[in-house]
Short mmCIF file of C-alpha atoms in Angstrom, two decimals:
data_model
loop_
_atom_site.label_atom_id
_atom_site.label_comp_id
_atom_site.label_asym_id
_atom_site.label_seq_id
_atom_site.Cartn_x
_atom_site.Cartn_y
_atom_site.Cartn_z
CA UNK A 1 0.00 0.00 0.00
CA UNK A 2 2.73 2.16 0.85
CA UNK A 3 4.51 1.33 -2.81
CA UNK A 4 1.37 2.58 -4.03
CA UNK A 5 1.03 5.90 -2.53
CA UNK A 6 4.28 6.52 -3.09
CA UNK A 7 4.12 5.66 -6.65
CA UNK A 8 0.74 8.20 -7.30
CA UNK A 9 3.08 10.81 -5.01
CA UNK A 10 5.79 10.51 -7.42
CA UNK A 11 3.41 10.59 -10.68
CA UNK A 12 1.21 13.54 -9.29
CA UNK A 13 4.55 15.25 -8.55
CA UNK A 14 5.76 14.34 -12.24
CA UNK A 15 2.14 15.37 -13.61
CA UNK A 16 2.46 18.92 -11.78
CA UNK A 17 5.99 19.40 -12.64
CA UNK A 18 5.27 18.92 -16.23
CA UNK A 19 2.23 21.12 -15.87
CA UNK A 20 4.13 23.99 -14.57
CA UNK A 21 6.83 23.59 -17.68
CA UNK A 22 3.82 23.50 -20.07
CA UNK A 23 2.53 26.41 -18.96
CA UNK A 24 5.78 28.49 -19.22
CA UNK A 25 6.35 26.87 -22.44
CA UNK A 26 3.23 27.85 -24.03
CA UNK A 27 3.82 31.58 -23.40
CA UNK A 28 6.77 31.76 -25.46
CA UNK A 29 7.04 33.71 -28.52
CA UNK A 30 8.43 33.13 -31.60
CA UNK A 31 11.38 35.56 -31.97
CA UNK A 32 12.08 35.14 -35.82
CA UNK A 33 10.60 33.14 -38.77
CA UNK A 34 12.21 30.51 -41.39
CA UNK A 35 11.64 30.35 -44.86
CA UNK A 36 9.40 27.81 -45.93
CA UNK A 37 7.82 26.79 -48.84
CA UNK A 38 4.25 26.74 -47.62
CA UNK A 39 2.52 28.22 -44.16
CA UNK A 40 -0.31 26.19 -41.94
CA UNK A 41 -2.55 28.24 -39.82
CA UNK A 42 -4.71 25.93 -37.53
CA UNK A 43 -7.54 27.44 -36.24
CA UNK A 44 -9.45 27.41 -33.29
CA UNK A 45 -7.77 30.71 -31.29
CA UNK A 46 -7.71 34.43 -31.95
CA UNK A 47 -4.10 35.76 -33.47
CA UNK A 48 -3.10 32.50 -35.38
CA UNK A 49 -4.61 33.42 -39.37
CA UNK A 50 -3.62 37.17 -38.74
CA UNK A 51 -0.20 36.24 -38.19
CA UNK A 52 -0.43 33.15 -40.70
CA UNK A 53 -1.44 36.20 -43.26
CA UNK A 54 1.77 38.16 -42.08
CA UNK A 55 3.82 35.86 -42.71
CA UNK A 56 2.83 34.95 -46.12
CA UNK A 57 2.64 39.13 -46.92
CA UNK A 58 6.18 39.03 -46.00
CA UNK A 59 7.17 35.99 -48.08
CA UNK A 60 8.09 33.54 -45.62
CA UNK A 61 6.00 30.94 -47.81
CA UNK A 62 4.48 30.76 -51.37
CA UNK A 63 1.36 29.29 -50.14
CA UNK A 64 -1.15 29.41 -47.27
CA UNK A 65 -3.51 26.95 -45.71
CA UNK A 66 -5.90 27.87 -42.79
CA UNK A 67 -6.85 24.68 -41.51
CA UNK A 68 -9.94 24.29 -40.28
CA UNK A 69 -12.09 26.59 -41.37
CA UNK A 70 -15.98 27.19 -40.56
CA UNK A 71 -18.58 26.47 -43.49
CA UNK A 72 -19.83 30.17 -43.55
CA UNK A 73 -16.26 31.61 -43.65
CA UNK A 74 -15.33 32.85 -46.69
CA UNK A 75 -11.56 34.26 -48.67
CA UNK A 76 -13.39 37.76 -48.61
CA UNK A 77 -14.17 37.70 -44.95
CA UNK A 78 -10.48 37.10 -44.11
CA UNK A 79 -9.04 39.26 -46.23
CA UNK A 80 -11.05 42.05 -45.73
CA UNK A 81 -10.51 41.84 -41.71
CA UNK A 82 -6.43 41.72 -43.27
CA UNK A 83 -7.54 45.00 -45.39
CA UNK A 84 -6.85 43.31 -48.42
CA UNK A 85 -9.13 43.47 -51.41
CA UNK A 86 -10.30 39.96 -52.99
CA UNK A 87 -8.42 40.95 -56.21
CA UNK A 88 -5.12 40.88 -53.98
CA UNK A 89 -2.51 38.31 -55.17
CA UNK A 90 -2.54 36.88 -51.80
CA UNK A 91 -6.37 35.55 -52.69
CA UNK A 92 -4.69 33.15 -55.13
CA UNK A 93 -2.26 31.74 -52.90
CA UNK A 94 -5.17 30.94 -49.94
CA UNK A 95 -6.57 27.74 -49.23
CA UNK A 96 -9.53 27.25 -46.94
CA UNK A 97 -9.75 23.72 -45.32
CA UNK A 98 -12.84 23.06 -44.07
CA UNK A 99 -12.57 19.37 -43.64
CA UNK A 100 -10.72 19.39 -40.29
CA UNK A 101 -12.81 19.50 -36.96
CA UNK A 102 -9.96 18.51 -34.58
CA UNK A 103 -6.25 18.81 -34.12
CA UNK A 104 -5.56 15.00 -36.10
CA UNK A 105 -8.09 16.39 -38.92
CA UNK A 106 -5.74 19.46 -39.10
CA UNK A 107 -2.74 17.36 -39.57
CA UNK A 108 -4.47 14.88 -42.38
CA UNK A 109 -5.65 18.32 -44.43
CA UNK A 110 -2.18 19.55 -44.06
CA UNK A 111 -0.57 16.17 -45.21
CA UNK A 112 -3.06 16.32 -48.40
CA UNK A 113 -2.24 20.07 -48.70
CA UNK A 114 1.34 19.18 -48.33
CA UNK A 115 1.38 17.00 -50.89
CA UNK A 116 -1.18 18.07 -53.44
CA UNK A 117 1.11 21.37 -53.72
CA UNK A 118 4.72 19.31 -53.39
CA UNK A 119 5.39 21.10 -50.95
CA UNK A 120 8.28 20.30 -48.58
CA UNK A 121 9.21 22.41 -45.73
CA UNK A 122 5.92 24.18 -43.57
CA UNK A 123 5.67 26.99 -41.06
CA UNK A 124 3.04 26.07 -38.86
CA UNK A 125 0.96 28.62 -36.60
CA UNK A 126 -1.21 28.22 -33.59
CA UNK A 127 -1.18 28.95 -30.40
CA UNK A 128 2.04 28.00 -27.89
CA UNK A 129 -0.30 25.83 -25.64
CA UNK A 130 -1.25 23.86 -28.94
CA UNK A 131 1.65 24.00 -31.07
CA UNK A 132 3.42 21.05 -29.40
CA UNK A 133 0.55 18.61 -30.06
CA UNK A 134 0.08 19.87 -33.32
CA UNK A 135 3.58 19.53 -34.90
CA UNK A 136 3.58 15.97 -33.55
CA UNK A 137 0.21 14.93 -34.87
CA UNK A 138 0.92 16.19 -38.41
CA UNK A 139 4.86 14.27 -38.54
CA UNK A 140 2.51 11.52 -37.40
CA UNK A 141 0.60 11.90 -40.42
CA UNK A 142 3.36 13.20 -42.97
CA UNK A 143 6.89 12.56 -41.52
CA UNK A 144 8.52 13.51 -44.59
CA UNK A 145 7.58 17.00 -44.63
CA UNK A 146 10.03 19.40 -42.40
CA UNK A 147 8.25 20.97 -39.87
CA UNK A 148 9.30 24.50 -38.13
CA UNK A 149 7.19 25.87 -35.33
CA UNK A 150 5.61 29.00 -35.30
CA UNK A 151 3.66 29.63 -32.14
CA UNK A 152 1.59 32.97 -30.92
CA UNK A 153 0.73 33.80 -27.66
CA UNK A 154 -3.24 34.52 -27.02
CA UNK A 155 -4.25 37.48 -24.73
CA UNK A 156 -4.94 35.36 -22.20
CA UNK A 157 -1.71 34.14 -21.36
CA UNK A 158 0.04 37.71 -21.75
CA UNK A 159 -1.46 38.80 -17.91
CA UNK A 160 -2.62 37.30 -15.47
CA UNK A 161 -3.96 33.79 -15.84
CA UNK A 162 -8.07 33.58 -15.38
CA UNK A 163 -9.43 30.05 -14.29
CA UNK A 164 -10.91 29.59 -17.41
CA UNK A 165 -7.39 30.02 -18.86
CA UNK A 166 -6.04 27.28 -15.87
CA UNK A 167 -8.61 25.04 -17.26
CA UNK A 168 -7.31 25.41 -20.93
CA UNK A 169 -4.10 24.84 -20.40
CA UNK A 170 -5.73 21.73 -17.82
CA UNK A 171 -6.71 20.19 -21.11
CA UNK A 172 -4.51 20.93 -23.25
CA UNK A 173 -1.93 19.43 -21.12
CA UNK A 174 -3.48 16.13 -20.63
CA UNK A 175 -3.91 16.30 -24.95
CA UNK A 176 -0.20 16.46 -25.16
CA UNK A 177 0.15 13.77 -22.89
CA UNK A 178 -2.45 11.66 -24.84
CA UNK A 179 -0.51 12.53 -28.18
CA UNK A 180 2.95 11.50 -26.85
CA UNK A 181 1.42 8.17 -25.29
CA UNK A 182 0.19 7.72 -28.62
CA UNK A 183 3.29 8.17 -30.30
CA UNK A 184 5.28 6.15 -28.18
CA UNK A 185 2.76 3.04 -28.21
CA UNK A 186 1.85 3.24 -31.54
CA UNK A 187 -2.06 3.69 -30.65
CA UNK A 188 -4.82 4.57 -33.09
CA UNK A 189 -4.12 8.29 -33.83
CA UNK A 190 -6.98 9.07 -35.78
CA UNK A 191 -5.67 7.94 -39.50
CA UNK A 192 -8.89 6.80 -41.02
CA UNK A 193 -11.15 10.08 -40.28
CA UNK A 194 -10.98 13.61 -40.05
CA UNK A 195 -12.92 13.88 -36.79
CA UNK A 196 -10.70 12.52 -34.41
CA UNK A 197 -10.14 13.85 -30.35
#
């Protein structure tokens, strides 16, 4: 009994250590972008297509996906909150993806993306707190592709932290966790659907 509570001790204490380091981590910023040949915004969070848009205005990519997307959101919508006119050349080199509901979706719409457009190297954007999870569930899914990180911080996480903001980064913890379990045990990660957890 006493190996036992000792044992949960030590994992609670591992859990909560981890927790702590996730949290930090996800507040980072990204200090400088890489050239890539294609960018991935993954939606779901405020910050990620506006900077996904910057990027691609300043040329670190050719071509954009936003993963994700909502069936009523349309290429004018976007670009007009970006102040750019439909007729922009940026319009041509959007994709909306509206097939992915969930983090795994994201990564089999970028994979398709990826390929479709031969495209090699990918700057992916979301949020710090998500980024982790995500770059691991698309190698998953395409693990030739090279993958560089691109993570934004949400307004939530730039003060002080609210309880529902505890509770995100609760979850989103315990996702990672999932993901890496996954990916060391060789679990189903969601390969034959787009709506996966």
């Amino acid at each position: 009994m006493k190996r036992l509570l000792s044992a949960c001790l030590a994992l609670g204490g591992l859990w909560l250590a981890g927790f702590g380091w996730f949290i930090q981590d996800a507040g980072k910023t990204s200090v400088t972008a890489s050239m890539c040949d294609g960018i991935v915004a993954l939606t779901g969070g405020e910050q990620r297509v506006d900077t996904a848009i910057s990027l691609l205005r300043g040329g670190y990519g050719h071509l954009l996906l936003i993963s994700g997307v909502g069936p009523h959101v349309t290429l004018q919508h976007i670009l007009h909150l970006q102040q750019e006119p439909l007729s922009s050349p940026l319009a041509n080199r959007i994709t909306l993806g509206r097939r992915a509901t969930s983090t795994i979706g994201n990564a089999h719409e970028t994979a398709q993306w990826a390929h479709d457009n031969h495209l090699r190297r990918l700057l992916i954007v979301t949020a710090g707190y998500h980024i982790r999870r995500a770059m691991l569930e698309i190698h998953r899914m395409a693990p030739d592709l090279d993958l560089v990180a691109y993570p934004v911080v949400p307004l939530a996480l730039q003060g002080l932290m609210s309880r529902r903001t505890l509770f995100l980064m609760f979850r989103e913890y315990n996702k990672l966790l999932g993901a890496e379990i996954g990916a060391l045990t060789g679990l189903p990660d969601g390969r034959e659907g787009l709506d996966g957890a």
